[in-house]
Amino acid sequence: TYNPGGILNLGGGLHIASTATMTPSAAINIAGNFDNDGTYTAAGNAISFTSSATFNPGSSTIDSSVVVNSSNTVTLVDNHLNIGSRNLSIPTGSTLVLGGKNLTVSGSFVLDGTLRLQGGETTTLTQDTNSGTWEYVGDGDSVADSYSIKDFGTTDYYLLKIASTDSTDVFNLVSNLSVFDDITHTTGGIVQGNGFTMTLGGTYEQSGGTVLQ
């Protein structure tokens, strides 16, 4: 068991082995990969990524606020991310990549940067509709897949981007879509309206892909 007594500033990564337990008493600032194969008991102490990295939070709720610092990209691997009642912050210029992993945030969700997802993930959170970008990219397996564009209520997104790796992936509207600002549709992918309406505060900027109503 490792119990660091104060703020832990790591110039590299952190690996918690399958037989190990880590119980921090303050925040962790990490400049490398976070790989939890054991037990991580955060007691509410934050994890702040200070460089681009992969993030394996472990198989249980980590009970830790997570910050992806500006200009960095953090990619989930191995396990879903459930931070319980803690907060998730993705500042301007930073990106959190779900990569097929589910996301659960019961605390505040502050999105000023980009949340990148394939489209099939389950996301349980209170949407931030006054800033930030949701980017749907599919899974890049060169096979035609179908995804649903998630519905979050009266306003669904601030900015929405469709940037599918596979040109034949379909991104379906499952309800009327309301975007506060712009939709950007780049590279490939098919946006299928299924008879639902799109309401935008800005414009639909299309430089690739197909839109079918």
mmCIF file of C-alpha atoms in Angstrom:
data_model
loop_
_atom_site.group_PDB
_atom_site.id
_atom_site.type_symbol
_atom_site.label_atom_id
_atom_site.label_comp_id
_atom_site.label_asym_id
_atom_site.label_seq_id
_atom_site.Cartn_x
_atom_site.Cartn_y
_atom_site.Cartn_z
ATOM 1 C CA THR A 1 0.000 0.000 0.000
ATOM 2 C CA TYR A 2 1.307 3.430 -0.988
ATOM 3 C CA ASN A 3 0.049 6.530 0.833
ATOM 4 C CA PRO A 4 1.810 9.669 -0.447
ATOM 5 C CA GLY A 5 1.575 12.367 2.208
ATOM 6 C CA GLY A 6 0.998 15.415 0.032
ATOM 7 C CA ILE A 7 0.593 16.607 -3.554
ATOM 8 C CA LEU A 8 2.321 14.118 -5.858
ATOM 9 C CA ASN A 9 4.031 15.633 -8.911
ATOM 10 C CA LEU A 10 5.074 12.940 -11.349
ATOM 11 C CA GLY A 11 7.389 13.686 -14.274
ATOM 12 C CA GLY A 12 6.413 10.371 -15.878
ATOM 13 C CA GLY A 13 3.740 7.710 -15.596
ATOM 14 C CA LEU A 14 2.169 5.728 -12.770
ATOM 15 C CA HIS A 15 1.465 1.984 -12.671
ATOM 16 C CA ILE A 16 -0.500 0.400 -9.839
ATOM 17 C CA ALA A 17 0.144 -3.347 -9.936
ATOM 18 C CA SER A 18 -2.672 -5.861 -9.522
ATOM 19 C CA THR A 19 -1.669 -6.636 -5.921
ATOM 20 C CA ALA A 20 -1.054 -3.004 -4.924
ATOM 21 C CA THR A 21 -3.177 -0.296 -3.317
ATOM 22 C CA MET A 22 -2.659 3.449 -3.619
ATOM 23 C CA THR A 23 -4.413 5.921 -1.336
ATOM 24 C CA PRO A 24 -3.335 9.505 -2.080
ATOM 25 C CA SER A 25 -3.940 12.188 0.533
ATOM 26 C CA ALA A 26 -3.782 15.044 -1.999
ATOM 27 C CA ALA A 27 -3.852 15.704 -5.736
ATOM 28 C CA ILE A 28 -1.735 13.883 -8.316
ATOM 29 C CA ASN A 29 -0.189 15.823 -11.208
ATOM 30 C CA ILE A 30 0.975 13.306 -13.785
ATOM 31 C CA ALA A 31 3.061 13.813 -16.940
ATOM 32 C CA GLY A 32 2.659 10.274 -18.271
ATOM 33 C CA ASN A 33 0.317 7.309 -18.482
ATOM 34 C CA PHE A 34 -1.926 6.396 -15.543
ATOM 35 C CA ASP A 35 -2.314 2.609 -15.411
ATOM 36 C CA ASN A 36 -4.388 1.173 -12.566
ATOM 37 C CA ASP A 37 -4.418 -2.624 -12.454
ATOM 38 C CA GLY A 38 -4.835 -2.705 -8.683
ATOM 39 C CA THR A 39 -6.778 -0.623 -6.148
ATOM 40 C CA TYR A 40 -6.882 3.172 -6.252
ATOM 41 C CA THR A 41 -8.695 4.867 -3.365
ATOM 42 C CA ALA A 42 -8.698 8.558 -4.173
ATOM 43 C CA ALA A 43 -10.966 9.927 -1.403
ATOM 44 C CA GLY A 44 -11.850 12.813 -3.695
ATOM 45 C CA ASN A 45 -8.283 13.866 -4.530
ATOM 46 C CA ALA A 46 -7.868 15.012 -8.127
ATOM 47 C CA ILE A 47 -5.850 13.540 -10.984
ATOM 48 C CA SER A 48 -4.458 16.222 -13.289
ATOM 49 C CA PHE A 49 -2.807 15.207 -16.567
ATOM 50 C CA THR A 50 -0.013 17.616 -17.461
ATOM 51 C CA SER A 51 0.895 15.887 -20.743
ATOM 52 C CA SER A 52 -0.796 13.694 -23.336
ATOM 53 C CA ALA A 53 -1.230 10.165 -22.003
ATOM 54 C CA THR A 54 -3.325 7.016 -21.766
ATOM 55 C CA PHE A 55 -5.598 6.536 -18.776
ATOM 56 C CA ASN A 56 -6.613 3.180 -17.327
ATOM 57 C CA PRO A 57 -8.718 4.169 -14.299
ATOM 58 C CA GLY A 58 -9.254 0.600 -13.125
ATOM 59 C CA SER A 59 -12.412 -1.437 -12.916
ATOM 60 C CA SER A 60 -14.063 0.449 -10.034
ATOM 61 C CA THR A 61 -15.328 3.984 -9.467
ATOM 62 C CA ILE A 62 -12.200 6.050 -8.831
ATOM 63 C CA ASP A 63 -13.876 8.792 -6.742
ATOM 64 C CA SER A 64 -11.467 11.380 -8.129
ATOM 65 C CA SER A 65 -11.924 14.592 -10.067
ATOM 66 C CA VAL A 66 -10.075 14.458 -13.396
ATOM 67 C CA VAL A 67 -8.490 17.383 -15.249
ATOM 68 C CA VAL A 68 -7.050 17.115 -18.756
ATOM 69 C CA ASN A 69 -4.749 20.140 -18.854
ATOM 70 C CA SER A 70 -4.659 22.463 -21.859
ATOM 71 C CA SER A 71 -3.153 21.247 -25.170
ATOM 72 C CA ASN A 72 -3.053 17.616 -24.028
ATOM 73 C CA THR A 73 -4.921 14.530 -25.250
ATOM 74 C CA VAL A 74 -5.816 11.787 -22.768
ATOM 75 C CA THR A 75 -7.128 8.480 -24.134
ATOM 76 C CA LEU A 76 -9.074 5.960 -22.055
ATOM 77 C CA VAL A 77 -7.795 2.379 -22.250
ATOM 78 C CA ASP A 78 -8.721 -0.986 -20.717
ATOM 79 C CA ASN A 79 -11.600 0.197 -18.477
ATOM 80 C CA HIS A 80 -14.585 2.530 -18.437
ATOM 81 C CA LEU A 81 -14.243 5.802 -16.522
ATOM 82 C CA ASN A 82 -16.606 6.323 -13.590
ATOM 83 C CA ILE A 83 -15.568 9.209 -11.337
ATOM 84 C CA GLY A 84 -18.679 9.054 -9.181
ATOM 85 C CA SER A 85 -19.722 12.379 -7.661
ATOM 86 C CA ARG A 86 -16.432 14.083 -8.616
ATOM 87 C CA ASN A 87 -15.835 16.523 -11.477
ATOM 88 C CA LEU A 88 -14.445 16.235 -14.990
ATOM 89 C CA SER A 89 -12.727 19.228 -16.586
ATOM 90 C CA ILE A 90 -11.568 19.369 -20.217
ATOM 91 C CA PRO A 91 -10.110 22.868 -20.762
ATOM 92 C CA THR A 92 -9.738 24.744 -24.044
ATOM 93 C CA GLY A 93 -7.253 23.030 -26.349
ATOM 94 C CA SER A 94 -7.394 19.668 -24.580
ATOM 95 C CA THR A 95 -9.113 16.433 -25.620
ATOM 96 C CA LEU A 96 -10.470 13.412 -23.783
ATOM 97 C CA VAL A 97 -10.766 10.361 -26.061
ATOM 98 C CA LEU A 98 -13.270 7.745 -24.897
ATOM 99 C CA GLY A 99 -12.167 5.178 -27.495
ATOM 100 C CA GLY A 100 -15.151 2.910 -26.914
ATOM 101 C CA LYS A 101 -15.117 3.240 -23.109
ATOM 102 C CA ASN A 102 -18.152 4.472 -21.165
ATOM 103 C CA LEU A 103 -18.091 7.692 -19.157
ATOM 104 C CA THR A 104 -19.982 8.377 -15.914
ATOM 105 C CA VAL A 105 -19.796 11.758 -14.193
ATOM 106 C CA SER A 106 -22.203 12.546 -11.358
ATOM 107 C CA GLY A 107 -20.453 15.795 -10.441
ATOM 108 C CA SER A 108 -19.872 18.745 -12.768
ATOM 109 C CA PHE A 109 -18.841 18.249 -16.387
ATOM 110 C CA VAL A 110 -16.916 21.247 -17.720
ATOM 111 C CA LEU A 111 -16.155 20.963 -21.427
ATOM 112 C CA ASP A 112 -14.233 23.821 -23.004
ATOM 113 C CA GLY A 113 -12.083 21.568 -25.208
ATOM 114 C CA THR A 114 -13.094 18.365 -27.038
ATOM 115 C CA LEU A 115 -14.714 15.101 -26.000
ATOM 116 C CA ARG A 116 -13.949 12.573 -28.761
ATOM 117 C CA LEU A 117 -15.992 9.389 -28.964
ATOM 118 C CA GLN A 118 -16.769 6.599 -31.402
ATOM 119 C CA GLY A 119 -20.509 6.955 -30.845
ATOM 120 C CA GLY A 120 -21.468 3.669 -29.211
ATOM 121 C CA GLU A 121 -20.279 4.569 -25.717
ATOM 122 C CA THR A 122 -22.679 5.167 -22.834
ATOM 123 C CA THR A 123 -22.216 8.665 -21.423
ATOM 124 C CA THR A 124 -23.951 9.488 -18.136
ATOM 125 C CA LEU A 125 -23.505 13.151 -17.245
ATOM 126 C CA THR A 126 -25.126 16.580 -17.161
ATOM 127 C CA GLN A 127 -24.300 18.124 -20.527
ATOM 128 C CA ASP A 128 -22.277 21.334 -20.785
ATOM 129 C CA THR A 129 -24.070 23.333 -23.490
ATOM 130 C CA ASN A 130 -22.289 26.683 -23.222
ATOM 131 C CA SER A 131 -18.878 25.628 -24.571
ATOM 132 C CA GLY A 132 -16.837 22.771 -26.007
ATOM 133 C CA THR A 133 -17.033 20.235 -28.817
ATOM 134 C CA TRP A 134 -18.328 16.682 -29.039
ATOM 135 C CA GLU A 135 -16.509 14.886 -31.865
ATOM 136 C CA TYR A 136 -17.883 11.617 -33.306
ATOM 137 C CA VAL A 137 -15.257 9.566 -35.164
ATOM 138 C CA GLY A 138 -16.484 5.938 -35.319
ATOM 139 C CA ASP A 139 -14.152 3.025 -34.554
ATOM 140 C CA GLY A 140 -11.940 3.021 -37.648
ATOM 141 C CA ASP A 141 -12.350 -0.696 -38.364
ATOM 142 C CA SER A 142 -13.013 -0.226 -42.123
ATOM 143 C CA VAL A 143 -16.473 -1.786 -41.641
ATOM 144 C CA ALA A 144 -19.767 0.109 -41.978
ATOM 145 C CA ASP A 145 -21.068 0.753 -38.445
ATOM 146 C CA SER A 146 -24.136 2.586 -37.177
ATOM 147 C CA TYR A 147 -24.085 5.015 -34.240
ATOM 148 C CA SER A 148 -26.627 7.255 -32.542
ATOM 149 C CA ILE A 149 -25.981 10.956 -32.026
ATOM 150 C CA LYS A 150 -26.772 11.358 -28.348
ATOM 151 C CA ASP A 151 -29.785 13.340 -27.176
ATOM 152 C CA PHE A 152 -29.245 15.558 -24.122
ATOM 153 C CA GLY A 153 -32.503 17.478 -23.942
ATOM 154 C CA THR A 154 -33.534 20.955 -25.063
ATOM 155 C CA THR A 155 -30.026 21.858 -26.230
ATOM 156 C CA ASP A 156 -27.924 18.851 -27.147
ATOM 157 C CA TYR A 157 -24.513 20.351 -27.926
ATOM 158 C CA TYR A 158 -22.621 23.614 -28.050
ATOM 159 C CA LEU A 159 -20.462 22.511 -30.988
ATOM 160 C CA LEU A 160 -20.832 19.166 -32.773
ATOM 161 C CA LYS A 161 -18.250 17.622 -35.095
ATOM 162 C CA ILE A 162 -18.595 14.533 -37.314
ATOM 163 C CA ALA A 163 -15.157 13.337 -38.411
ATOM 164 C CA SER A 164 -15.568 9.656 -39.160
ATOM 165 C CA THR A 165 -12.472 7.589 -39.902
ATOM 166 C CA ASP A 166 -14.586 5.216 -42.023
ATOM 167 C CA SER A 167 -16.499 6.777 -44.894
ATOM 168 C CA THR A 168 -19.352 4.249 -44.585
ATOM 169 C CA ASP A 169 -20.107 4.720 -40.882
ATOM 170 C CA VAL A 170 -23.581 6.135 -40.237
ATOM 171 C CA PHE A 171 -24.379 8.634 -37.463
ATOM 172 C CA ASN A 172 -28.107 8.631 -36.797
ATOM 173 C CA LEU A 173 -30.334 11.295 -35.350
ATOM 174 C CA VAL A 174 -32.608 9.606 -32.813
ATOM 175 C CA SER A 175 -34.529 12.770 -31.924
ATOM 176 C CA ASN A 176 -34.663 16.396 -33.014
ATOM 177 C CA LEU A 177 -31.155 17.827 -32.759
ATOM 178 C CA SER A 178 -30.419 21.243 -31.252
ATOM 179 C CA VAL A 179 -26.886 22.680 -31.462
ATOM 180 C CA PHE A 180 -26.134 26.057 -29.884
ATOM 181 C CA ASP A 181 -23.473 26.956 -32.473
ATOM 182 C CA ASP A 182 -22.071 25.009 -35.475
ATOM 183 C CA ILE A 183 -22.010 21.460 -36.802
ATOM 184 C CA THR A 184 -18.753 20.644 -38.594
ATOM 185 C CA HIS A 185 -18.813 17.605 -40.891
ATOM 186 C CA THR A 186 -15.357 16.665 -42.162
ATOM 187 C CA THR A 187 -13.714 13.610 -43.781
ATOM 188 C CA GLY A 188 -16.186 10.740 -44.235
ATOM 189 C CA GLY A 189 -19.274 9.409 -42.558
ATOM 190 C CA ILE A 190 -22.975 9.633 -43.232
ATOM 191 C CA VAL A 191 -25.306 11.726 -41.080
ATOM 192 C CA GLN A 192 -28.770 10.142 -41.298
ATOM 193 C CA GLY A 193 -31.586 12.471 -40.253
ATOM 194 C CA ASN A 194 -34.304 9.787 -40.028
ATOM 195 C CA GLY A 195 -36.946 12.515 -40.430
ATOM 196 C CA PHE A 196 -35.829 14.508 -37.394
ATOM 197 C CA THR A 197 -34.997 18.209 -37.577
ATOM 198 C CA MET A 198 -31.709 20.010 -36.938
ATOM 199 C CA THR A 199 -31.802 23.397 -35.230
ATOM 200 C CA LEU A 200 -28.519 25.298 -35.268
ATOM 201 C CA GLY A 201 -27.510 28.632 -33.805
ATOM 202 C CA GLY A 202 -24.654 28.726 -36.319
ATOM 203 C CA THR A 203 -24.050 26.878 -39.599
ATOM 204 C CA TYR A 204 -23.635 23.347 -40.956
ATOM 205 C CA GLU A 205 -20.079 23.361 -42.283
ATOM 206 C CA GLN A 206 -19.576 20.343 -44.539
ATOM 207 C CA SER A 207 -16.254 19.524 -46.182
ATOM 208 C CA GLY A 208 -16.761 15.757 -46.452
ATOM 209 C CA GLY A 209 -19.207 12.939 -45.911
ATOM 210 C CA THR A 210 -22.909 12.784 -46.728
ATOM 211 C CA VAL A 211 -26.093 14.101 -45.151
ATOM 212 C CA LEU A 212 -29.328 12.153 -45.658
ATOM 213 C CA GLN A 213 -32.637 13.370 -44.288
#
